[in-house]
Amino acid sequence: MKFANKILSFLLLTSLSLYTSHAQVKSAYPQDYFMFPIKPGQRNYLSANMGELRPNHFHSGIDIKTDGQIGLSVYAAADGYISRLRVSTYGYGNTLYITHPNGLVTVYAHLDKFNAAINAYALEQLYGMQQTDIDIVIPPNTLIVKKGEIIAKSGNTGGSGGPHLHFEIRDEKENVLNPALFGFSEIVDNIKPSFSKVAIRTMDIDARVNGDLGRAEFTAQQVATGKFSLGSAPITANGLLGIEIKVFDKMNETHNVYGVNCIELKVDGKEVFYHNLETYPFHDSRYINVHIDYETYILKRQYFEKCYVADGNNLSFYLMNPLSGKISIRDTLTHKVEIKIYDSRGNNSVLNFNIKGQQQQLAKIVRTATPSPDFKVYENTLKIIGPAAYTGPANLYCKGKVKVFPPAYFINTAPVYLVDLRRTLPDSSVAGSYKYVYDFVEMVPPGKRTVKVDNLSLRFSDTTLFDTLYLRVKKHLIINGVETFEINNPTEPVFGPIGVIFCPEMAQNKNDRCYFYNINNSSSGKYEGGEWDADSLVHNLKYLGKFTVQKDSVPPVITYKSNTTKRINFSIFDRGSGIDSIRATLNGAWVMMHYEHKSGLIWSEFLHATDVLKGEFILEVTDNAGNTSLYKKVL
């Protein structure tokens, strides 16, 4: 049996007893098989660890510091062969994958340069395909490497934010494994992780936290090394609840902040939730958006990890109670909550606090400030806050019918109305002087469905939604010839793309240079793309929120920088849709141009060392809207 399969079998067995000791976990991994790929045998440091929370993905390896510079030697961690090679200006940048005899694969990303043999092979493929970006699988034994061989120089290519080496270990099935468990002595960590905040969220219409439906945050306080509490302020609750935590880790002699790998939740001494980011499928990483409180991340850029498994979360590294890790409080007793967090070195901390059950719901909550009229959706519940001093009911209008809702409770003098959206999907509501139109279209459960609203058609696939979506569409607005539409809110995550077909009303927007732009964060917009089918623009959108159709008729800017007989350098820039392709020729023959999108620099590299820059050089740069700029020079 391959070693990778043995690891997975061990994990399945040990996970039945929840958290296993760090020594037990390490015993499942070979401790001397892999060499550390940067300065092996010397003290080193990480800028990021395995499983850190990132936008739309878990960090799937470790980021090894390279002394803040480009060009450190990168060593093959073990014998094997180069099985995959990538050259790209985005994502992992220049990347090598080495397959080893034990079935595991090591990944080396953001490289500056490959060694001479690998680079020669890469150039042959680039010139053969005449593409500036490639991601290719290489036949076994084509490029054999030995443990400790220098395979590349470290860099800052792709989506990297600074010089470092991104290093991963994967098995044959593309499950990522935590490199910290392979016994690398170059990294020292005996610092316990820390709690920052805890949030408690109501999970149904009858649940309350301190008398209110919604989400309440509490600041953690350290009471001793590795021990935390939420202070002395009482927490009362009832109904079905979910707990979320904001945590972080530190390592010796660095200022970096890291993620934790394991979380355990106990209530009254019984384990109700556990997760361990020791291994997971690489391609399941987008489930992070339902693993975390996505709304809080979008609004505050803060990561709260859920200590329960939300609907639509198909990650496999959880164990939980029959309520998927949620807590049900239906009494007046005091319940003891204990949360333990562990880093990948086994250092751990614990947070303890109490929740006092409160069966009778409060008629009034006293706060320091009275909230303004507003509404918000929590799970399946629409929460409406009416105007202060208004004590009457709220009228909800649903397809010509009126439903009357009395206040569920008050926050100071402001009434709160609770509506189960599974039963009532209102068009609008009136509560005293507060009136609102909701733009609800319909309740969309996960699965295939097409919804049409005027000149906008939305197509949902089996993999689009995590959970039921209460679809809201704001009909497009036309302001100064700019047409916009809004689908729900960018704080609501989707797993897969939503197919969009949009037929603009303005003739000027029916142009082959017009495309979708995301305008959630700015009026200028972020290019999304699209293809024209007759007079409709068709695209798969990855996010909810506000979008527009904009025209980009301005070509990219090319600026010549310098050249020698071996290399020519330019900077390129596009203000609209962004750079799509780069093509260069010398006397009609294709020339490889490397592109570093962060700096906008491009430069040539010949296939043969004897080639020189002599003759007619032509550079063609095209943006995503199809606008092209040309540069010609006789060298």
XYZ file of C-alpha atoms in Angstrom:
635
model
C 0.000 0.000 0.000
C 1.235 3.513 -0.809
C 2.277 5.601 2.198
C -0.327 8.270 1.437
C -3.122 5.723 1.810
C -1.694 4.597 5.135
C -1.871 8.173 6.402
C -5.540 8.510 5.476
C -6.379 5.195 7.141
C -4.626 6.337 10.314
C -6.527 9.624 10.333
C -9.874 7.891 9.976
C -9.110 5.602 12.898
C -7.731 8.238 15.247
C -10.443 10.782 14.450
C -13.016 8.546 16.143
C -11.540 9.571 19.484
C -11.484 13.274 18.508
C -8.222 15.022 19.229
C -5.183 12.778 19.198
C -1.899 13.836 20.736
C 0.648 15.661 18.655
C 3.023 12.715 19.056
C 0.359 10.289 17.791
C -0.346 12.439 14.759
C 3.338 12.843 13.894
C 3.821 9.079 14.075
C 1.659 8.750 10.953
C 4.099 10.849 8.937
C 7.728 10.055 8.013
C 9.940 12.313 10.108
C 13.170 12.038 8.105
C 11.919 11.502 4.555
C 11.750 15.131 3.405
C 14.483 17.762 3.521
C 13.484 21.327 4.343
C 13.527 23.136 0.953
C 15.041 26.458 2.113
C 18.338 26.611 4.037
C 18.020 22.974 5.194
C 19.454 22.303 8.634
C 19.388 25.990 9.603
C 16.926 27.840 11.824
C 14.115 29.225 9.668
C 10.748 30.916 9.935
C 7.306 30.854 8.378
C 5.234 33.774 7.145
C 2.124 31.560 6.949
C 1.137 28.094 8.136
C -1.074 25.333 6.799
C -4.823 25.938 6.978
C -4.713 29.710 7.499
C -7.929 31.393 6.453
C -7.631 33.275 3.165
C -10.105 34.880 0.726
C -12.039 31.984 -0.862
C -9.553 29.302 0.230
C -7.623 27.677 3.023
C -3.871 28.176 2.826
C -2.812 24.770 1.573
C 0.815 24.669 2.685
C 3.451 26.676 4.503
C 5.090 29.923 3.391
C 8.810 29.786 4.186
C 10.628 33.058 4.659
C 13.538 33.779 2.319
C 15.196 36.581 4.281
C 13.039 39.136 2.453
C 14.888 38.554 -0.805
C 14.585 36.791 -4.150
C 17.134 34.192 -5.240
C 17.658 31.761 -2.364
C 18.358 28.179 -3.415
C 15.317 25.884 -3.363
C 16.149 22.226 -2.713
C 14.251 19.098 -3.746
C 12.773 17.706 -0.518
C 13.359 14.085 -1.609
C 14.211 11.951 -4.621
C 11.608 11.977 -7.382
C 10.752 13.461 -10.733
C 9.198 16.739 -11.901
C 5.611 15.697 -12.663
C 4.047 19.092 -13.279
C 5.340 22.546 -14.197
C 3.593 25.876 -14.257
C 4.642 29.271 -15.608
C 2.097 31.972 -14.771
C 1.882 35.611 -13.785
C -1.015 34.829 -11.422
C -1.802 32.349 -8.644
C 1.163 30.146 -7.777
C 3.393 31.846 -10.343
C 6.334 29.726 -11.449
C 5.727 26.350 -9.808
C 7.231 22.860 -9.697
C 5.586 19.625 -8.563
C 7.798 16.663 -7.603
C 6.332 13.163 -7.333
C 8.201 10.910 -4.889
C 8.509 7.110 -4.666
C 6.236 6.992 -1.587
C 3.355 8.443 -3.633
C 3.478 11.931 -2.118
C 3.946 15.118 -4.136
C 5.800 18.240 -2.990
C 4.911 21.630 -4.452
C 7.248 24.648 -4.751
C 5.507 27.907 -5.738
C 6.275 31.588 -6.482
C 9.707 30.610 -7.839
C 11.886 33.165 -9.576
C 13.838 30.836 -11.865
C 14.093 27.100 -12.477
C 17.503 25.409 -12.617
C 19.181 25.168 -16.021
C 17.832 21.740 -17.004
C 14.275 22.440 -15.891
C 14.303 25.915 -17.441
C 15.494 24.523 -20.779
C 12.615 22.039 -20.742
C 10.131 24.782 -19.781
C 11.319 27.029 -22.611
C 10.941 24.196 -25.125
C 7.320 23.798 -24.034
C 6.642 27.541 -24.060
C 8.097 27.986 -27.528
C 6.450 24.811 -28.796
C 2.998 26.009 -27.671
C 3.771 29.709 -28.257
C 2.121 30.571 -24.933
C 3.426 32.826 -22.186
C 1.553 30.867 -19.473
C 1.581 27.068 -19.252
C 0.488 24.407 -16.752
C 1.696 21.019 -17.999
C 1.944 17.441 -16.762
C 5.380 15.945 -17.420
C 5.881 12.224 -18.150
C 7.587 10.222 -15.368
C 11.389 10.161 -15.399
C 11.658 13.011 -17.914
C 13.155 15.329 -15.305
C 14.593 13.269 -12.435
C 15.755 15.069 -9.280
C 17.675 13.943 -6.222
C 17.082 14.899 -2.603
C 19.005 18.081 -1.880
C 19.384 19.065 -5.531
C 18.862 22.770 -6.256
C 15.768 22.869 -8.455
C 15.094 26.618 -8.506
C 15.660 30.021 -6.971
C 13.023 31.452 -4.635
C 10.972 34.369 -5.873
C 7.864 36.502 -5.704
C 5.983 35.459 -8.847
C 2.234 35.030 -9.255
C -0.102 36.251 -6.540
C 2.661 36.431 -3.934
C 2.691 39.508 -1.706
C 6.416 39.347 -0.979
C 9.445 37.080 -1.468
C 8.949 33.598 0.013
C 8.584 29.936 -0.928
C 5.140 28.390 -0.800
C 5.664 24.682 0.006
C 3.036 21.931 -0.004
C 2.842 18.194 0.466
C -0.015 16.362 -1.258
C -1.034 12.760 -1.683
C -2.016 11.006 -4.911
C -5.641 12.124 -4.561
C -4.777 15.835 -4.243
C -5.364 15.890 -0.488
C -3.028 18.443 1.073
C -1.087 17.299 4.147
C 0.289 19.566 6.844
C 4.065 19.913 6.285
C 4.529 20.802 9.957
C 3.772 17.170 10.841
C 6.780 15.855 8.893
C 9.282 16.776 11.599
C 11.086 19.796 10.168
C 13.380 20.947 12.999
C 14.147 24.218 11.175
C 10.878 25.680 12.534
C 10.559 26.237 16.282
C 7.175 26.864 17.897
C 6.319 26.442 21.574
C 3.906 29.384 21.840
C 0.279 28.680 22.669
C -2.450 30.029 20.346
C -4.786 32.789 21.527
C -8.478 33.668 21.525
C -9.559 37.095 20.343
C -13.379 37.008 20.227
C -16.361 34.678 20.502
C -19.661 35.157 18.713
C -22.955 33.425 19.484
C -25.511 33.267 16.690
C -29.211 32.410 16.893
C -30.073 29.626 14.433
C -33.887 29.765 14.361
C -36.724 32.235 14.864
C -37.286 31.281 18.518
C -33.645 31.528 19.619
C -32.255 34.474 21.582
C -28.873 35.670 22.872
C -29.189 38.154 25.724
C -32.823 38.527 24.690
C -32.158 39.360 21.025
C -32.319 37.438 17.776
C -29.118 37.769 15.765
C -25.417 37.551 16.452
C -23.588 38.796 19.554
C -19.811 39.188 19.886
C -17.815 38.911 23.124
C -14.154 39.806 23.689
C -11.897 37.107 25.119
C -9.708 37.914 28.112
C -6.519 36.065 28.984
C -6.503 34.982 32.641
C -3.313 32.880 32.547
C -0.929 31.400 29.990
C -3.095 29.357 27.659
C -6.300 30.154 29.563
C -9.041 32.599 28.521
C -12.521 33.684 29.597
C -15.235 36.095 28.474
C -15.156 38.085 31.697
C -17.879 38.315 34.293
C -20.708 39.747 32.178
C -23.562 37.210 32.112
C -24.640 35.579 28.844
C -28.226 34.399 28.645
C -29.652 32.405 25.769
C -32.284 29.957 24.651
C -33.096 27.965 21.535
C -30.743 26.678 18.860
C -27.364 28.426 18.884
C -24.103 28.396 16.932
C -20.739 29.451 18.349
C -18.012 31.146 16.287
C -14.470 32.049 17.345
C -11.796 34.487 16.187
C -8.390 33.043 17.071
C -4.741 33.357 16.107
C -1.352 31.789 16.721
C 2.236 33.021 17.053
C 5.624 31.361 16.622
C 8.988 31.938 18.239
C 11.033 34.990 17.198
C 8.599 36.298 14.562
C 5.937 38.993 14.436
C 3.707 37.062 12.047
C 0.199 35.952 12.972
C -0.871 32.421 12.027
C -3.989 30.275 12.009
C -4.890 27.343 14.264
C -5.341 23.776 13.048
C -7.692 22.143 15.513
C -10.792 23.285 17.433
C -12.754 21.334 20.074
C -16.037 22.504 21.604
C -17.509 20.977 24.752
C -20.767 21.861 26.473
C -21.285 20.562 30.006
C -18.312 18.255 29.535
C -19.595 16.646 26.318
C -17.869 17.182 22.982
C -20.264 18.640 20.439
C -17.868 19.774 17.701
C -14.345 19.073 16.483
C -12.321 19.945 13.404
C -8.723 19.321 12.406
C -7.092 20.886 9.343
C -4.471 18.172 9.187
C -5.522 17.164 5.689
C -8.278 18.038 3.238
C -8.956 17.849 -0.520
C -7.217 20.706 -2.313
C -10.214 21.336 -4.580
C -12.631 21.704 -1.627
C -10.956 24.899 -0.470
C -13.812 27.188 -1.552
C -15.944 25.675 1.221
C -14.060 28.086 3.475
C -16.802 30.620 2.709
C -19.299 28.532 4.677
C -16.704 27.386 7.241
C -16.316 31.014 8.350
C -18.830 33.756 9.080
C -18.629 35.133 5.560
C -20.607 38.304 6.238
C -18.285 39.379 9.053
C -15.282 38.738 6.832
C -16.690 40.837 3.953
C -17.754 43.728 6.195
C -14.897 43.778 8.726
C -12.182 41.594 7.184
C -12.245 39.490 10.353
C -12.229 35.691 10.265
C -14.616 33.946 12.655
C -14.552 30.148 12.376
C -17.836 28.382 12.969
C -17.842 25.742 15.691
C -20.710 24.057 13.889
C -21.228 22.737 10.377
C -23.483 25.015 8.363
C -25.831 23.738 5.675
C -23.998 23.096 2.415
C -20.592 22.610 4.048
C -19.230 19.364 2.597
C -15.756 19.509 4.130
C -14.720 16.188 5.602
C -12.574 17.166 8.587
C -15.405 17.647 11.116
C -16.876 15.510 13.858
C -20.008 16.825 15.583
C -23.129 16.049 17.582
C -26.489 15.231 15.896
C -27.175 18.992 15.676
C -24.054 19.489 13.492
C -22.240 21.148 16.378
C -25.055 23.540 17.240
C -26.203 23.907 20.854
C -29.805 23.608 22.011
C -30.707 25.353 25.282
C -34.294 24.795 26.448
C -33.987 25.239 30.216
C -32.906 27.743 32.866
C -29.705 25.961 33.910
C -26.165 27.328 33.678
C -24.256 25.537 30.921
C -20.458 25.340 30.909
C -18.821 25.937 27.547
C -15.199 24.947 26.903
C -13.340 25.610 23.651
C -9.831 24.278 23.030
C -7.632 25.331 20.143
C -4.416 23.667 18.966
C -1.683 24.639 16.570
C 0.102 22.085 14.388
C 2.869 21.682 16.971
C 0.389 20.580 19.648
C 0.468 23.838 21.639
C -3.030 24.496 22.955
C -5.169 27.000 24.836
C -8.602 26.815 26.404
C -11.455 29.297 26.825
C -14.231 28.760 29.386
C -17.495 30.633 29.815
C -21.077 30.033 30.935
C -24.410 30.407 29.178
C -27.458 30.811 31.431
C -30.609 29.324 29.980
C -33.591 31.690 29.785
C -36.843 29.992 28.879
C -39.098 33.042 29.042
C -38.360 35.458 26.219
C -37.914 39.083 27.215
C -40.512 41.624 26.152
C -37.946 44.409 26.243
C -34.154 44.638 25.922
C -32.354 47.622 27.410
C -29.441 48.983 25.385
C -27.325 52.118 25.635
C -28.622 53.268 22.235
C -31.908 52.694 20.435
C -31.343 51.178 16.967
C -32.506 52.939 13.824
C -35.163 51.348 11.588
C -33.615 48.584 9.530
C -33.983 44.970 8.456
C -31.700 41.939 8.204
C -32.013 38.265 7.303
C -30.703 35.691 9.806
C -30.867 32.140 8.450
C -34.590 31.824 7.554
C -35.758 34.795 9.621
C -36.365 38.371 8.484
C -35.767 40.747 11.417
C -37.381 44.171 11.039
C -36.652 47.002 13.473
C -39.340 49.652 13.468
C -39.140 53.339 14.455
C -38.622 54.300 18.089
C -41.762 54.831 20.171
C -43.958 52.976 17.672
C -45.820 50.162 19.440
C -48.162 48.959 16.730
C -47.907 46.034 14.297
C -46.023 45.783 11.027
C -48.014 45.249 7.846
C -46.318 42.949 5.347
C -47.535 42.977 1.759
C -47.216 39.716 -0.161
C -48.526 39.582 -3.736
C -51.461 41.859 -2.975
C -52.258 40.368 0.431
C -51.574 41.933 3.814
C -50.183 40.040 6.811
C -50.082 41.691 10.212
C -47.183 40.996 12.584
C -47.166 42.263 16.195
C -43.828 43.169 17.793
C -41.906 40.112 19.035
C -40.063 42.325 21.535
C -38.609 45.821 21.930
C -35.045 47.166 22.010
C -35.528 50.172 24.274
C -38.534 51.760 22.529
C -37.927 50.292 19.056
C -40.198 47.394 18.068
C -38.722 44.220 16.561
C -40.740 42.046 14.149
C -39.727 38.523 13.179
C -40.878 36.887 9.951
C -40.285 33.257 8.920
C -39.314 33.627 5.261
C -40.192 30.009 4.555
C -43.832 30.966 5.129
C -43.914 34.637 4.145
C -41.771 36.275 1.455
C -42.861 39.917 1.563
C -42.784 42.419 -1.260
C -42.722 45.315 1.195
C -43.545 46.262 4.779
C -44.831 49.228 6.748
C -44.169 49.718 10.466
C -45.248 53.198 11.530
C -43.186 55.650 9.478
C -40.733 52.974 8.340
C -41.476 51.588 4.883
C -39.316 49.256 2.860
C -39.452 47.421 -0.476
C -37.507 44.151 -0.263
C -37.168 43.090 -3.915
C -37.642 39.439 -2.961
C -38.227 37.322 -6.061
C -38.507 33.789 -4.717
C -37.014 31.202 -2.386
C -34.311 29.298 -4.309
C -33.213 25.972 -2.758
C -29.969 24.306 -3.864
C -30.395 22.638 -7.248
C -30.986 23.472 -10.882
C -33.285 26.412 -11.506
C -33.709 29.369 -13.848
C -35.221 32.629 -12.624
C -36.124 35.450 -15.002
C -36.664 39.038 -13.880
C -37.430 41.399 -16.767
C -34.299 41.505 -18.959
C -32.182 39.514 -16.485
C -32.083 35.714 -16.375
C -30.317 33.763 -13.600
C -29.350 30.113 -13.924
C -28.530 28.067 -10.813
C -26.760 24.710 -11.088
C -26.574 21.836 -8.610
C -23.380 23.330 -7.180
C -24.228 27.047 -7.109
C -25.698 27.402 -3.618
C -24.557 26.312 -0.182
C -28.055 26.731 1.237
C -31.478 28.144 0.398
C -31.193 31.626 -1.100
C -33.965 34.152 -0.545
C -33.396 35.730 -3.921
C -33.582 39.503 -4.108
C -33.089 41.319 -7.398
C -33.050 45.076 -7.681
C -34.206 45.861 -11.170
C -31.565 47.595 -13.157
C -31.135 51.318 -12.839
C -30.005 53.551 -15.681
C -27.861 56.492 -14.571
C -26.059 58.533 -17.244
C -26.359 55.610 -19.633
C -24.885 53.117 -17.141
C -27.135 50.121 -16.459
C -26.844 48.256 -13.170
C -28.504 45.324 -11.437
C -28.122 43.886 -7.952
C -28.450 40.254 -6.870
C -28.838 39.961 -3.107
C -25.787 41.159 -1.184
C -22.028 40.514 -1.525
C -22.025 39.339 2.106
C -23.866 36.143 1.089
C -21.543 33.431 -0.276
C -22.166 31.075 -3.179
C -20.142 27.962 -3.953
C -20.399 27.749 -7.719
C -21.089 30.328 -10.410
C -24.486 31.833 -11.240
C -25.222 31.912 -14.931
C -26.352 35.405 -15.946
C -28.002 36.505 -19.198
C -28.534 40.253 -19.358
C -30.071 42.203 -22.236
C -29.159 45.897 -21.864
C -31.839 48.444 -22.698
C -29.425 51.095 -23.931
C -28.161 50.580 -27.473
C -24.752 51.978 -26.499
C -24.306 49.063 -24.076
C -24.898 46.460 -26.787
C -21.342 46.610 -28.027
C -18.654 43.958 -28.402
C -16.400 46.050 -26.143
C -18.973 46.019 -23.309
C -18.623 43.528 -20.461
C -19.782 42.863 -16.911
C -18.038 44.739 -14.101
C -18.420 44.147 -10.371
C -19.163 47.460 -8.625
C -19.526 46.199 -5.039
C -16.470 48.132 -3.866
C -16.121 50.991 -6.333
C -17.998 52.855 -9.023
C -15.256 52.181 -11.581
C -15.734 48.453 -11.205
C -13.726 45.250 -11.446
C -13.784 43.447 -14.775
C -15.789 40.199 -14.728
C -16.109 39.365 -18.423
C -18.874 37.908 -20.567
C -19.720 36.814 -24.113
C -22.290 38.302 -26.437
C -25.108 36.084 -27.708
C -27.180 38.211 -30.092
C -28.088 41.285 -27.993
C -27.550 39.640 -24.569
C -24.410 39.451 -22.472
C -23.803 35.983 -20.963
C -21.442 35.152 -18.095
C -20.953 33.044 -14.960
C -20.691 35.281 -11.895
C -18.826 33.989 -8.830
C -20.264 36.469 -6.345
C -23.516 38.156 -5.429
C -23.883 41.911 -5.325
C -24.016 44.847 -7.692
C -22.957 44.676 -11.340
C -22.939 46.882 -14.387
C -22.147 46.747 -18.093
C -19.291 49.015 -19.121
C -17.504 49.691 -22.382
C -13.735 49.534 -22.650
C -12.461 50.991 -25.904
C -9.056 52.176 -24.642
C -6.076 49.975 -25.600
C -3.269 49.069 -23.184
C -0.252 51.340 -22.773
C 3.181 49.967 -23.761
C 6.318 51.718 -22.503
C 9.758 50.700 -23.757
C 12.312 50.485 -20.925
C 15.640 49.089 -22.241
C 17.285 46.305 -24.162
C 20.525 44.410 -24.623
C 21.397 41.940 -27.374
C 19.759 39.196 -25.271
C 16.761 40.835 -23.584
C 14.246 43.622 -24.134
C 12.173 45.163 -21.319
C 8.837 46.978 -21.262
C 6.176 48.070 -18.831
C 2.509 47.604 -19.757
C -0.676 48.938 -18.237
C -4.413 48.772 -18.882
C -6.882 50.916 -16.961
C -10.071 49.142 -18.031
C -10.605 45.414 -18.461
C -6.989 44.399 -17.755
C -4.292 42.621 -19.746
C -5.399 39.455 -21.538
C -2.525 38.430 -23.810
C 1.003 39.344 -24.831
C 2.605 38.323 -28.108
C 6.066 39.223 -29.374
C 7.928 38.314 -32.555
C 11.445 38.868 -33.860
C 11.630 38.746 -37.640
C 8.289 36.938 -37.579
C 9.389 34.244 -35.076
C 7.589 34.007 -31.704
C 9.492 35.257 -28.637
C 8.719 34.363 -25.016
C 7.765 37.374 -22.878
C 7.641 36.976 -19.111
C 5.045 39.135 -17.333
C 5.031 40.289 -13.708
C 1.551 41.743 -13.252
C 2.260 43.332 -9.866
C 4.882 45.654 -11.355
C 3.563 45.646 -14.921
C 6.995 44.645 -16.252
C 7.540 42.269 -19.179
C 10.830 40.948 -20.587
C 12.002 38.534 -23.250
C 13.805 35.198 -22.955
C 15.208 33.278 -25.932
C 14.986 29.537 -26.430
C 18.672 29.264 -27.341
C 21.604 30.948 -25.660
C 23.048 31.888 -29.057
C 19.973 33.876 -30.147
C 20.312 37.674 -30.237
C 17.902 40.583 -30.560
C 18.528 41.703 -34.118
C 15.947 42.655 -36.715
C 12.310 43.724 -36.529
C 10.788 43.284 -33.069
C 6.978 43.547 -32.735
C 5.098 43.513 -29.448
C 1.316 43.117 -29.366
C -0.598 43.569 -26.079
C -4.347 42.933 -25.945
C -6.748 43.644 -23.087
C -9.764 41.560 -22.055
C -12.087 43.741 -24.141
C -10.114 43.008 -27.314
C -8.339 46.374 -27.576
C -4.793 45.965 -28.892
C -1.637 48.081 -28.812
C 1.404 47.507 -31.031
C 5.049 48.391 -30.524
C 7.576 48.007 -33.355
C 11.316 48.523 -33.233
C 14.213 47.548 -35.472
C 17.027 46.231 -33.312
